[in-house]
mmCIF file of C-alpha atoms and ligand atoms in Angstrom:
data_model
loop_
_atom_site.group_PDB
_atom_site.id
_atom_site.type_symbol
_atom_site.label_atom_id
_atom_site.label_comp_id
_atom_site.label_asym_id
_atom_site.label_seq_id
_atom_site.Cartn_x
_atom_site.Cartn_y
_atom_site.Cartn_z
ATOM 1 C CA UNK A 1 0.000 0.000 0.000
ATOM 2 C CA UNK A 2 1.629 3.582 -1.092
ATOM 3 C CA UNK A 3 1.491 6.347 1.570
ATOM 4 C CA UNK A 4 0.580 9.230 1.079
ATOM 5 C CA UNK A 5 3.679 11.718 0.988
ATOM 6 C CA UNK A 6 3.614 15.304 1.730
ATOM 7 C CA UNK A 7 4.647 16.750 -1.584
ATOM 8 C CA UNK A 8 8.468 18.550 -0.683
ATOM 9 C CA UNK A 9 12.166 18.175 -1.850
ATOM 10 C CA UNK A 10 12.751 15.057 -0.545
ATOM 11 C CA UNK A 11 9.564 13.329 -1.502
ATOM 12 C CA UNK A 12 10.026 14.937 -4.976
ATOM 13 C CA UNK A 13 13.493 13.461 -5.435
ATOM 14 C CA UNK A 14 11.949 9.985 -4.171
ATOM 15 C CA UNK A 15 8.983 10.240 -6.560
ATOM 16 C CA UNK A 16 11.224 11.216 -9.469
ATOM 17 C CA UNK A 17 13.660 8.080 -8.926
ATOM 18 C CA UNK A 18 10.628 5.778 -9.023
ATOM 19 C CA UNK A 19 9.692 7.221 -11.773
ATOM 20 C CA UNK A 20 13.192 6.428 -13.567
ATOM 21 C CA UNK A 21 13.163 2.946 -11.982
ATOM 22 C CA UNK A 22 10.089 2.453 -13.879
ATOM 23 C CA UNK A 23 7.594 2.971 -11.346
ATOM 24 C CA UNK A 24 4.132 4.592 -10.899
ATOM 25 C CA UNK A 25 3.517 7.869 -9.146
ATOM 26 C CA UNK A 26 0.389 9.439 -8.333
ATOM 27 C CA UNK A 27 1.135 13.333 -8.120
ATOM 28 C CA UNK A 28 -0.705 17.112 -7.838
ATOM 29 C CA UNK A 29 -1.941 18.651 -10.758
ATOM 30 C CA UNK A 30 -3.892 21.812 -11.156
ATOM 31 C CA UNK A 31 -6.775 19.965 -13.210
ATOM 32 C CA UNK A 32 -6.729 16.240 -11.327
ATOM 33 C CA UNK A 33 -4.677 13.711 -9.567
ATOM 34 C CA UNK A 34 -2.575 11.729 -12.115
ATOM 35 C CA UNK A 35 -0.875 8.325 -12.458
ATOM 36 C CA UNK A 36 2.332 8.973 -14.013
ATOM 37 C CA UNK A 37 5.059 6.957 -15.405
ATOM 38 C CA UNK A 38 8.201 7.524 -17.810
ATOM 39 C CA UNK A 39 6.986 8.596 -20.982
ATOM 40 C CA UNK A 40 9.723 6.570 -23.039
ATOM 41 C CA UNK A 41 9.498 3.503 -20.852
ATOM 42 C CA UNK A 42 6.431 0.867 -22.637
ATOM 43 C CA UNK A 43 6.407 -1.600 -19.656
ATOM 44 C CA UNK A 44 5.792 1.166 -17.090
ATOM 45 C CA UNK A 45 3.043 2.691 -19.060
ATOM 46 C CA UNK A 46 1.847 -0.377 -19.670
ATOM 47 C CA UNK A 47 1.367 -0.761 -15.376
ATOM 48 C CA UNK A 48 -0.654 2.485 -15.312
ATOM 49 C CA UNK A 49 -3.381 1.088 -17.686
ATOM 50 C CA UNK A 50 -3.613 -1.832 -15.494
ATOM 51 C CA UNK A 51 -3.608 -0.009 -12.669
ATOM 52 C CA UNK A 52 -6.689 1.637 -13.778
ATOM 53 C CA UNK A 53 -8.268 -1.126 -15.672
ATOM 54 C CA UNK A 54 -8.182 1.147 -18.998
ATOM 55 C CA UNK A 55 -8.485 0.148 -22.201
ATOM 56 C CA UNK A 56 -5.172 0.054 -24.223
ATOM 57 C CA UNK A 57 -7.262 2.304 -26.725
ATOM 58 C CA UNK A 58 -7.059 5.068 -24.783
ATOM 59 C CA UNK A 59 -3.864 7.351 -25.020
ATOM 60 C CA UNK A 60 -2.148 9.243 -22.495
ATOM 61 C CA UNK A 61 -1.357 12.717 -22.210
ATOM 62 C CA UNK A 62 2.597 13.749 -21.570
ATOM 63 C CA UNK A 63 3.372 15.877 -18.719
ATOM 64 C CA UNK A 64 6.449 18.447 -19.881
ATOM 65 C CA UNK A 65 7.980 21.210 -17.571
ATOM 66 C CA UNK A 66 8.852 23.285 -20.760
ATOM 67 C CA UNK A 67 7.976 23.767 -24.263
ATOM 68 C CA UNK A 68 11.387 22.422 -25.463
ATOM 69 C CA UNK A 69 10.945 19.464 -23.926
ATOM 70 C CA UNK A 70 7.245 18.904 -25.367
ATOM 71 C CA UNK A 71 9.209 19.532 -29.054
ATOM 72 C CA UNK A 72 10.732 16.334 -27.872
ATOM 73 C CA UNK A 73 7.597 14.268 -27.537
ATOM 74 C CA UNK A 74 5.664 16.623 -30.510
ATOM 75 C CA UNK A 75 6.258 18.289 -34.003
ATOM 76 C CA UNK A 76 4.699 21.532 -32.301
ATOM 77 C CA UNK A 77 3.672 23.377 -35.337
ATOM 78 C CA UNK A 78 3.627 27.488 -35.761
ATOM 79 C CA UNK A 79 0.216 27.623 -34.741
ATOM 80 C CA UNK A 80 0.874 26.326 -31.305
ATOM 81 C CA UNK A 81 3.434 29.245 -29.763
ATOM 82 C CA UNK A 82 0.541 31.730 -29.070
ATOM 83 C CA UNK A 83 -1.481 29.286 -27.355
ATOM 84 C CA UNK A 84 1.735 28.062 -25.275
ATOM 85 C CA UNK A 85 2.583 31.422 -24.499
ATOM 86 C CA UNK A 86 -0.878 32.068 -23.114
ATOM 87 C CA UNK A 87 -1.897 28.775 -21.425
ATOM 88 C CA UNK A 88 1.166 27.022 -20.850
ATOM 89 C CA UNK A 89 1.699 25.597 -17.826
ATOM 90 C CA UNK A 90 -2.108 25.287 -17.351
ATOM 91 C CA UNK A 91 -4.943 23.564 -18.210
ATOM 92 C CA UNK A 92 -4.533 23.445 -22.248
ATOM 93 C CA UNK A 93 -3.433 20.524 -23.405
ATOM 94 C CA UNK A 94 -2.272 19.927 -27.137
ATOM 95 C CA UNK A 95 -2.802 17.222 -29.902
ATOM 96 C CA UNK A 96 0.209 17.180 -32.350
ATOM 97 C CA UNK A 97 1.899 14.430 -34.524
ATOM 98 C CA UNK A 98 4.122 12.582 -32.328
ATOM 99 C CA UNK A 99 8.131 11.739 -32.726
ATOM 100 C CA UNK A 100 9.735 8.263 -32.430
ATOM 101 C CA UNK A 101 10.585 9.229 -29.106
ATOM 102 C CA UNK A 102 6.647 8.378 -27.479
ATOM 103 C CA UNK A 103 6.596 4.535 -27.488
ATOM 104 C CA UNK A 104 2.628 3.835 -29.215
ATOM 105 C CA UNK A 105 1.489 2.286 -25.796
ATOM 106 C CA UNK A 106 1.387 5.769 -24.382
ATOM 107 C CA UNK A 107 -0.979 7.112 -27.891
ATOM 108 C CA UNK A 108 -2.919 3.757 -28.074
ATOM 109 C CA UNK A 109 -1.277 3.074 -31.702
ATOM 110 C CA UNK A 110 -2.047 6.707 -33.029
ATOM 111 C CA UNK A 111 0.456 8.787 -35.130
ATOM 112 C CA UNK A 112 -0.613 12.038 -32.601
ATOM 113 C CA UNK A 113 0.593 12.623 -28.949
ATOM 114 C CA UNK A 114 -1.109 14.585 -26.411
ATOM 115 C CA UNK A 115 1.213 17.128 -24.774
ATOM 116 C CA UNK A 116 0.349 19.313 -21.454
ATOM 117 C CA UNK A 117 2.667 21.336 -19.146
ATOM 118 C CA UNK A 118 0.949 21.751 -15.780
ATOM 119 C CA UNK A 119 1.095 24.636 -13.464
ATOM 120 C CA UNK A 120 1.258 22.668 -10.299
ATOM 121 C CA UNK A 121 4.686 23.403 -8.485
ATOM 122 C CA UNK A 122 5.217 19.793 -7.556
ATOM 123 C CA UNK A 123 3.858 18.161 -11.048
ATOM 124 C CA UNK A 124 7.086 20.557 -12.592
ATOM 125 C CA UNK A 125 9.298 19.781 -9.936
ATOM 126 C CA UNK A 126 8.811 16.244 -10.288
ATOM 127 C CA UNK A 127 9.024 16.212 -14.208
ATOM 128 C CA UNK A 128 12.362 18.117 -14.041
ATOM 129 C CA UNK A 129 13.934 15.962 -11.105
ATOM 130 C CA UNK A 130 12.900 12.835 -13.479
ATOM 131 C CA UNK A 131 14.467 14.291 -16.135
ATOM 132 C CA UNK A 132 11.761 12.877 -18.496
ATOM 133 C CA UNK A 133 8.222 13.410 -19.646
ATOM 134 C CA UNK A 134 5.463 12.049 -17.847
ATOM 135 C CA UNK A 135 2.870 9.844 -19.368
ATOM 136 C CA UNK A 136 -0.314 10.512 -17.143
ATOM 137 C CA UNK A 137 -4.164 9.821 -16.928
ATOM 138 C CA UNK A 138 -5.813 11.260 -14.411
ATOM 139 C CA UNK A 139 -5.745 8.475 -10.564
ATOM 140 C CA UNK A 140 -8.643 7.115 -10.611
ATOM 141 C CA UNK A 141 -10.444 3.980 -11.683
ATOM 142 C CA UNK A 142 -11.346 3.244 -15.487
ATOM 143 C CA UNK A 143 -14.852 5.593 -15.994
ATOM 144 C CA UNK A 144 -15.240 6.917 -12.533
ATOM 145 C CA UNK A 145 -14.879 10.594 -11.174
ATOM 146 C CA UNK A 146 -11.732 11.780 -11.037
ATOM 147 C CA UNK A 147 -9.658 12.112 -8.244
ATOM 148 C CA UNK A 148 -8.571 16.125 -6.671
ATOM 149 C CA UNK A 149 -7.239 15.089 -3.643
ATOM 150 C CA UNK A 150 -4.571 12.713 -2.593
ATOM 151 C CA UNK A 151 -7.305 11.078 -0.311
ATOM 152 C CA UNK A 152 -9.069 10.442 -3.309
ATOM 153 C CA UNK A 153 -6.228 8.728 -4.881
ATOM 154 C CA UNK A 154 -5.210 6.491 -1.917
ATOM 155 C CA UNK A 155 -9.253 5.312 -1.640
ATOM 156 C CA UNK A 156 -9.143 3.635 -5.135
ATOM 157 C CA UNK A 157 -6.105 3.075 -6.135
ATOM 158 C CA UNK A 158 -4.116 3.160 -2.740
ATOM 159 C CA UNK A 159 -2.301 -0.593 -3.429
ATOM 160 C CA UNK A 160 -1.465 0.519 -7.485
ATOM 161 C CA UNK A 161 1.083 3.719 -7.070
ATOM 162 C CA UNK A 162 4.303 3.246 -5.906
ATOM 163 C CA UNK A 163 3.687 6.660 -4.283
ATOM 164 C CA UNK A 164 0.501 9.329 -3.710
ATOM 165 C CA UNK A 165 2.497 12.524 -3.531
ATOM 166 C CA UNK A 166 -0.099 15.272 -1.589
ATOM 167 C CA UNK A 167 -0.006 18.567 -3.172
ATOM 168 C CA UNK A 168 -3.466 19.870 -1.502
ATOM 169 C CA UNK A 169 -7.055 19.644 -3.422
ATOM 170 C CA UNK A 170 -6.743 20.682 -7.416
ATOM 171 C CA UNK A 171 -7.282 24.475 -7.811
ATOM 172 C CA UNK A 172 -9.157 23.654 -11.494
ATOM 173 C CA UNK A 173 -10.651 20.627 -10.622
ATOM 174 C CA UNK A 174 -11.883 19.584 -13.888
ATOM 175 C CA UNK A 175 -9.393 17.784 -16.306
ATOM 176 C CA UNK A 176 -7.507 19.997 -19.349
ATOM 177 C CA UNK A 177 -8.774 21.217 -22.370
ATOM 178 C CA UNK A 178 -7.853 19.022 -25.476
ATOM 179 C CA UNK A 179 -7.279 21.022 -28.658
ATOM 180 C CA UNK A 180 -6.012 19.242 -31.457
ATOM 181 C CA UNK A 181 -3.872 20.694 -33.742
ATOM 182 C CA UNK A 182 -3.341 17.675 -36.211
ATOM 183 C CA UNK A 183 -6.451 18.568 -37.407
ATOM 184 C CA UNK A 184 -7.335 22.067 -39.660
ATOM 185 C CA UNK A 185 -8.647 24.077 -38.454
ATOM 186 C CA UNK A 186 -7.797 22.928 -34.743
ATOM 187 C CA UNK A 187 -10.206 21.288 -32.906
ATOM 188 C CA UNK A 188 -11.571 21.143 -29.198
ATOM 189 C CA UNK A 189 -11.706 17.297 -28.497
ATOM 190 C CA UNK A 190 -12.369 17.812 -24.961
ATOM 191 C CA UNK A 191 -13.944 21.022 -22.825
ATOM 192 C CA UNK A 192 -11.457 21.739 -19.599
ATOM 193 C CA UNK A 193 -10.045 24.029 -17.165
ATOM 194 C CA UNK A 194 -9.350 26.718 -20.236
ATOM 195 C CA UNK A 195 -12.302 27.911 -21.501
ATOM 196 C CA UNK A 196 -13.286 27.690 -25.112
ATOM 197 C CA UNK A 197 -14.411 31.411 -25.315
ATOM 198 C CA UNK A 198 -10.370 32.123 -24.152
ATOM 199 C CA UNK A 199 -9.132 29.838 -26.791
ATOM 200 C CA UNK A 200 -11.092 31.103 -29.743
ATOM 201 C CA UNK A 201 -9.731 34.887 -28.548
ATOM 202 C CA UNK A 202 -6.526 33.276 -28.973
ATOM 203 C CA UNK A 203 -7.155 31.235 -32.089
ATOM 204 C CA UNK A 204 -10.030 33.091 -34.300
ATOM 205 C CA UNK A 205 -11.066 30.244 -36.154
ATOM 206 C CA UNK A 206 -11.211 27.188 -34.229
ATOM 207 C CA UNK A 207 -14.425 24.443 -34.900
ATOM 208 C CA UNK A 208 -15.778 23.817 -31.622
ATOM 209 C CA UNK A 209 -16.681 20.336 -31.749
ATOM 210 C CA UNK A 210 -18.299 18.877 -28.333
ATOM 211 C CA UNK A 211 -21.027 16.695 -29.287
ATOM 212 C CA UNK A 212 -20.890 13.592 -28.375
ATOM 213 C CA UNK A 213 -20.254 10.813 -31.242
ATOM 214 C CA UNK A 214 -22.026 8.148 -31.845
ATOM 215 C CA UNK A 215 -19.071 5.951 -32.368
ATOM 216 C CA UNK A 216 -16.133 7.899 -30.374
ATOM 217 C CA UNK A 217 -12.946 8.561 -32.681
ATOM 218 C CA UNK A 218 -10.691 9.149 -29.007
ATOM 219 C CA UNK A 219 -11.529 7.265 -25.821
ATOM 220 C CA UNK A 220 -12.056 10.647 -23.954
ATOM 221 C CA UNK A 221 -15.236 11.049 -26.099
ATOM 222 C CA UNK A 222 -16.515 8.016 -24.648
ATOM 223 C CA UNK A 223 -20.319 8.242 -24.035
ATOM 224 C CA UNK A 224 -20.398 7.312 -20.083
ATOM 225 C CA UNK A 225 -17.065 8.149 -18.382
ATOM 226 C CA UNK A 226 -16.464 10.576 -15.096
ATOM 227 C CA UNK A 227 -19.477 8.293 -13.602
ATOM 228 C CA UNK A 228 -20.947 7.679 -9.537
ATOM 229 C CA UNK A 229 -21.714 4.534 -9.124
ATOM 230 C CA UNK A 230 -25.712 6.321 -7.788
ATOM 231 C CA UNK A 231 -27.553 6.945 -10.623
ATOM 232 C CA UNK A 232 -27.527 10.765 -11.594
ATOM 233 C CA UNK A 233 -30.043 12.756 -14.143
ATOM 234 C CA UNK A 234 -30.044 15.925 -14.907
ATOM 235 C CA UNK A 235 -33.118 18.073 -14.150
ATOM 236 C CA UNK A 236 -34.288 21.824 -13.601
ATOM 237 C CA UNK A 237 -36.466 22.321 -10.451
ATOM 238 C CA UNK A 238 -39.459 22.206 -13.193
ATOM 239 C CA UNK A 239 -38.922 18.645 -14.283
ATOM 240 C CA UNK A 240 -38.151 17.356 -10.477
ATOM 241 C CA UNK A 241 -40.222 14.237 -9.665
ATOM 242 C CA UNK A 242 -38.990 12.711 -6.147
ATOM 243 C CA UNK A 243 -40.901 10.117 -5.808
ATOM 244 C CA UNK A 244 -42.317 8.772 -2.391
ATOM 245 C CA UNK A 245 -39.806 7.421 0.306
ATOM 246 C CA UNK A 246 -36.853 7.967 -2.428
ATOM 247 C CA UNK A 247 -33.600 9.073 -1.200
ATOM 248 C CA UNK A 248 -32.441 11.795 -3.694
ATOM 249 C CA UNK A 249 -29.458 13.963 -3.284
ATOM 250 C CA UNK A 250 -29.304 17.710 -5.035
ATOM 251 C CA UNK A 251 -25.674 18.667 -6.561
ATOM 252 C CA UNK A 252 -26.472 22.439 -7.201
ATOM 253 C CA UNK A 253 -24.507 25.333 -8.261
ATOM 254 C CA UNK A 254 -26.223 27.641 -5.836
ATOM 255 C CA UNK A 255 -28.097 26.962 -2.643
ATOM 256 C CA UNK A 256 -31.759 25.436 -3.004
ATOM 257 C CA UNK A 257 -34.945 27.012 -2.407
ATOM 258 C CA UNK A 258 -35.833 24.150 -0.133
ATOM 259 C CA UNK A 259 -33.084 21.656 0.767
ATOM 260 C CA UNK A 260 -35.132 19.810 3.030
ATOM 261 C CA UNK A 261 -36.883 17.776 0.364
ATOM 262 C CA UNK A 262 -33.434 16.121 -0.575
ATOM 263 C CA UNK A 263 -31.275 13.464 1.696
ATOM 264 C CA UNK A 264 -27.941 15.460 1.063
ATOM 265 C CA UNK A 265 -27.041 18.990 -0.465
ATOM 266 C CA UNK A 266 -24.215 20.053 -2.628
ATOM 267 C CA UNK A 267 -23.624 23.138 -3.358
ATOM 268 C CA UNK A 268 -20.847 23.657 -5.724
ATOM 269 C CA UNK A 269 -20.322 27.799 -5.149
ATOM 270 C CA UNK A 270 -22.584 30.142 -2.567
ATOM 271 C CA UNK A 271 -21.735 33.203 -5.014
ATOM 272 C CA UNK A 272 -22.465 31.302 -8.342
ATOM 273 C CA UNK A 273 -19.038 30.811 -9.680
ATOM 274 C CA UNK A 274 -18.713 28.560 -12.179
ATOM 275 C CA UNK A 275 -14.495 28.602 -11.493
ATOM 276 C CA UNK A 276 -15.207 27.429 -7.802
ATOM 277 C CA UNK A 277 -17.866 25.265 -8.845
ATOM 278 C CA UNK A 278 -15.532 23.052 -11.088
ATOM 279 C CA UNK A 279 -12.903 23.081 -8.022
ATOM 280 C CA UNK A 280 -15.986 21.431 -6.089
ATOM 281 C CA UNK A 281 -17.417 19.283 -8.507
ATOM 282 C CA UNK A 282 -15.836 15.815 -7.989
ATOM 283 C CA UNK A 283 -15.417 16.127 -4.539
ATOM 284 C CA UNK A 284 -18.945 16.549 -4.192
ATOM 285 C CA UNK A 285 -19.961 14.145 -6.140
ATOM 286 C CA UNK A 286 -18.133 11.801 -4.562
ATOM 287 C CA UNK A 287 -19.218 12.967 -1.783
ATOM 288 C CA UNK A 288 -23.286 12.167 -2.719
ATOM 289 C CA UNK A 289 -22.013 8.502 -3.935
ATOM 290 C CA UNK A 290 -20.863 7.877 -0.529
ATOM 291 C CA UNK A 291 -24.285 8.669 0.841
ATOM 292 C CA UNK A 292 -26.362 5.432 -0.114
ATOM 293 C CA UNK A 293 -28.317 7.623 -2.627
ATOM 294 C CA UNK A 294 -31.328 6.410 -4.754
ATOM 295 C CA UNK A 295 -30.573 8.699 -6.968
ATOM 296 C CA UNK A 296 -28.213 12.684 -7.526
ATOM 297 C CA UNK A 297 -30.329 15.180 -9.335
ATOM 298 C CA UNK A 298 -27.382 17.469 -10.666
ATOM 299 C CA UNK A 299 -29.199 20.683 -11.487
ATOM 300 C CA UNK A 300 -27.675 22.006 -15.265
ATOM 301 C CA UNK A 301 -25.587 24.967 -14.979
ATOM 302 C CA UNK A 302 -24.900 27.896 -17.513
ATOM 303 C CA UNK A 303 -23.384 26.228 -20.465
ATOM 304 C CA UNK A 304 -20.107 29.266 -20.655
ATOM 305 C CA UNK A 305 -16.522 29.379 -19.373
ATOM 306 C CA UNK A 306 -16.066 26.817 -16.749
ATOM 307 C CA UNK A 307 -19.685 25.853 -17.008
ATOM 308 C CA UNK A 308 -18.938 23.753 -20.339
ATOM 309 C CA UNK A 309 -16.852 21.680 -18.938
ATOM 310 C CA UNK A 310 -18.774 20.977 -15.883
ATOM 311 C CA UNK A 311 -21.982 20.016 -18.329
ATOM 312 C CA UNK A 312 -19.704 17.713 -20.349
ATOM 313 C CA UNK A 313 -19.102 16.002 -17.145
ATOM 314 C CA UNK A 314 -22.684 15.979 -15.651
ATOM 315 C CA UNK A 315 -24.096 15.097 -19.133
ATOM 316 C CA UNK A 316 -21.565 12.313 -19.612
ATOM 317 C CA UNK A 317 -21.927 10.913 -15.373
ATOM 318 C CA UNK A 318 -25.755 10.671 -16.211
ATOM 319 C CA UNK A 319 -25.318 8.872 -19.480
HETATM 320 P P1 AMP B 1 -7.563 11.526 -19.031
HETATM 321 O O1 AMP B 1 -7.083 12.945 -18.809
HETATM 322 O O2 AMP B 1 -7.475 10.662 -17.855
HETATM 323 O O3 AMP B 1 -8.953 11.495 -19.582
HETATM 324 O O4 AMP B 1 -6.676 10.896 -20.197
HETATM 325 C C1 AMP B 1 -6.187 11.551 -21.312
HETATM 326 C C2 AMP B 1 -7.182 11.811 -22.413
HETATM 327 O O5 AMP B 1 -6.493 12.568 -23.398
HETATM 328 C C3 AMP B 1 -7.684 10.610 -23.206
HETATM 329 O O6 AMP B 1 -8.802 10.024 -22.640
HETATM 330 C C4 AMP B 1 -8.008 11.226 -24.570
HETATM 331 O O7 AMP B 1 -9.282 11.794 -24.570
HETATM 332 C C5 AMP B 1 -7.031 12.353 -24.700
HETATM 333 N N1 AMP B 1 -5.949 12.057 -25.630
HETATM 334 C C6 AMP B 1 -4.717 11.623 -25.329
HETATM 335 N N2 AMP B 1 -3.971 11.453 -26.434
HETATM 336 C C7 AMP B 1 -4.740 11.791 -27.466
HETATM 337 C C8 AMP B 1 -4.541 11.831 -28.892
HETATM 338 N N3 AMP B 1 -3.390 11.497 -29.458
HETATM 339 N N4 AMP B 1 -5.568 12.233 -29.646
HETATM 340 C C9 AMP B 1 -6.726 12.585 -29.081
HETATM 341 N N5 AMP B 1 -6.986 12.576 -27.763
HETATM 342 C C10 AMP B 1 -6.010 12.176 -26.958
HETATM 343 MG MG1 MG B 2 -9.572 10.263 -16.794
#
C-alpha cells in the first residue's frame, strides 16, 4: 500500500527516482490527480493502464515542464506558440503528430501525442527531477470521477502507485482542455479548465466540436465516463419528480430554495461561480455517492466558461 507523501524536496526526489526505476507515481496537478510513469518507458506505461483497468485504446497525455521538452515528444507546429505562451503551464493541453521518441502504448497506436505542461509546483518539480516526460491519466479507476485530492487517490487506487504525492485539493478541478492541432482548423476534443471562449480569442477560427459521437474517434469522447456509481439525471427544479420514500441527493450550483426535500445537499459555489464550482465538482460528487443515494439530481448549470466543462461532465456521469 503507497502512503501518502507530503509533496516537498525530498519526496520529490523519491517520486522522481521511481519514476526512472520504472515505477508509478500518483502526483498534484492543477486539473486532477494523475498516475504517471516515464513517458519513453512501454512496460511502465503499460502498469498504469492496469492499474486503472483502462483500455489500451485510450492514449495518455505527456506531462512536460517546458515547451522544449514537449518539441521532444511533438512536431509543435507554428500555430501552437501563441497558445503556449498564453496557457502554458495550465490547463490546455495539445494534440500534435508525435516523434519516435513516445513509445505507441502511451498514444494507443495513433500517429498524434497529447502534450500538457501543468502549473502545479510539484507536477514541474517532479518532471524536471525525473528528467523525463510524464505519461499521465488522471488516478482514478477506469470511468469513474476523477480524483482532486490525494485522499481520493489512496481510496481507489491506494495498493497501485508506488507513491501518492499530496499537493493539496486541485485548484481547477476539472481535467484539461484538449485542442487538437493535427487537425485544420484545430479542434476542441475535450472542454477543460481553459475555456473555449479564451481559446477562440486566442485562435479566431477554431471548430468547436463537443457533441458527443455516436461511435467515439478518441476514448475521452466516450459516451459514459467521469461516472458515480448512484444513478444521476439531470433536471431543472421544473422537471423534479422525487418520488415517495426515495432518497435523492441535489448537486447544485447555488443553494436550493428548499433543501429539506433532498437526503444530502451540494452546493458547488454560494456566489455562483462557475471557477469554484468546477474546483468542487468531484469532490462533491463523490461525496453524494458515498451517501447510499437512490438517486443525484445534478441541477444544469450555464453552459459558458467553466460551465462547459462541468456540463460535459454531468451530461456524460448521467449517461
Ligand atoms: P484523461 O485525462 O485521464 O482522460 O486521459 C487523457 C485523455 O487525453 C484521453 O482520454 C483522450 O481523450 C485524450 N488524448 C490523449 N492522447 C490523445 C490523442 N493522441 N488524440 C486525441 N486525444 C487524446
Ligand atoms: Mg480520466
Amino acid at each position: 500500500m503507497a502512503g501518502i507523501r507530503i509533496a516537498d524536496v525530498k519526496s520529490i526526489q523519491e517520486a522522481a527516482r521511481i519514476i526512472r526505476d520504472g515505477g508509478l507515481v500518483s502526483f498534484p496537478t492543477e486539473t486532477v490527480y494523475g498516475l504517471g510513469a516515464d513517458a519513453g518507458n512501454p512496460l511502465a506505461v503499460a502498469r498504469i493502464f492496469e492499474a486503472k483497468a483502462r483500455p489500451r485504446i485510450d492514449p495518455l497525455i505527456v506531462h512536460v515542464a517546458d515547451a522544449d521538452s514537449a518539441r521532444r515528444y511533438g512536431n509543435i507546429p507554428e500555430i501552437a506558440q501563441p497558445l503556449i505562451e498564453k496557457f502554458w503551464p495550465g490547463p490546455l493541453t495539445l494534440v500534435v503528430e508525435k516523434t519516435a521518441l513516445v513509445p505507441p502504448i502511451v498514444t494507443a497506436g495513433l500517429e498524434t501525442v497529447a502534450i500538457r505542461m501543468p502549473s502545479h509546483p510539484a507536477a514541474l518539480a517532479l518532471i524536471r527531477t525525473a528528467g523525463c516526460g510524464i505519461a499521465a491519466p488522471s488516478a482514478n479507476p477506469f470511468g469513474y470521477v476523477s480524483p482532486t485530492t490525494a485522499q481520493h487517490v489512496a481510496e481507489q487506487l491506494g495498493d497501485k502507485a508506488d507513491m501518492i504525492l499530496d499537493g493539496g485539493s486541485c485548484e481547477v478541478g476539472v481535467e484539461s482542455t484538449i485542442l487538437s492541432l493535427a487537425d485544420s482548423p484545430p479542434r476542441i476534443l475535450r472542454a477543460g479548465g481553459v475555456p473555449i471562449e479564451e481559446l477562440s480569442e486566442t485562435l479566431g477560427s477554431i471548430r468547436v466540436s463537443l457533441e458527443i459521437p455516436e461511435r467515439p474517434q478518441v476514448p475521452g469522447q466516450l459516451r459514459r465516463h467521469y461516472a458515480t456509481r448512484t444513478r444521476l439525471e439531470i433536471l431543472d427544479l421544473e422537471a423534479e419528480n422525487i418520488r415517495e420514500g426515495e432518497r435523492t441527493g441535489l448537486l447544485a450550483l447555488t443553494p436550493p430554495e428548499d433543501p429539506g426535500k433532498y437526503a444530502a445537499v451540494e452546493v458547488l459555489s454560494r456566489s455562483g461561480s462557475l471557477r469554484e464550482a468546477a474546483a468542487n465538482l468531484f469532490s462533491a460528487l463523490r461525496r453524494l455517492d458515498a451517501r447510499s443515494l437512490d438517486r443525484i439530481i445534478a441541477r444544469p448549470v450555464p453552459e459558458r466558461d467553466l460551465g462547459i466543462a462541468i456540463m460535459d461532465r454531468l451530461r456524460r456521469c448521467s449517461a
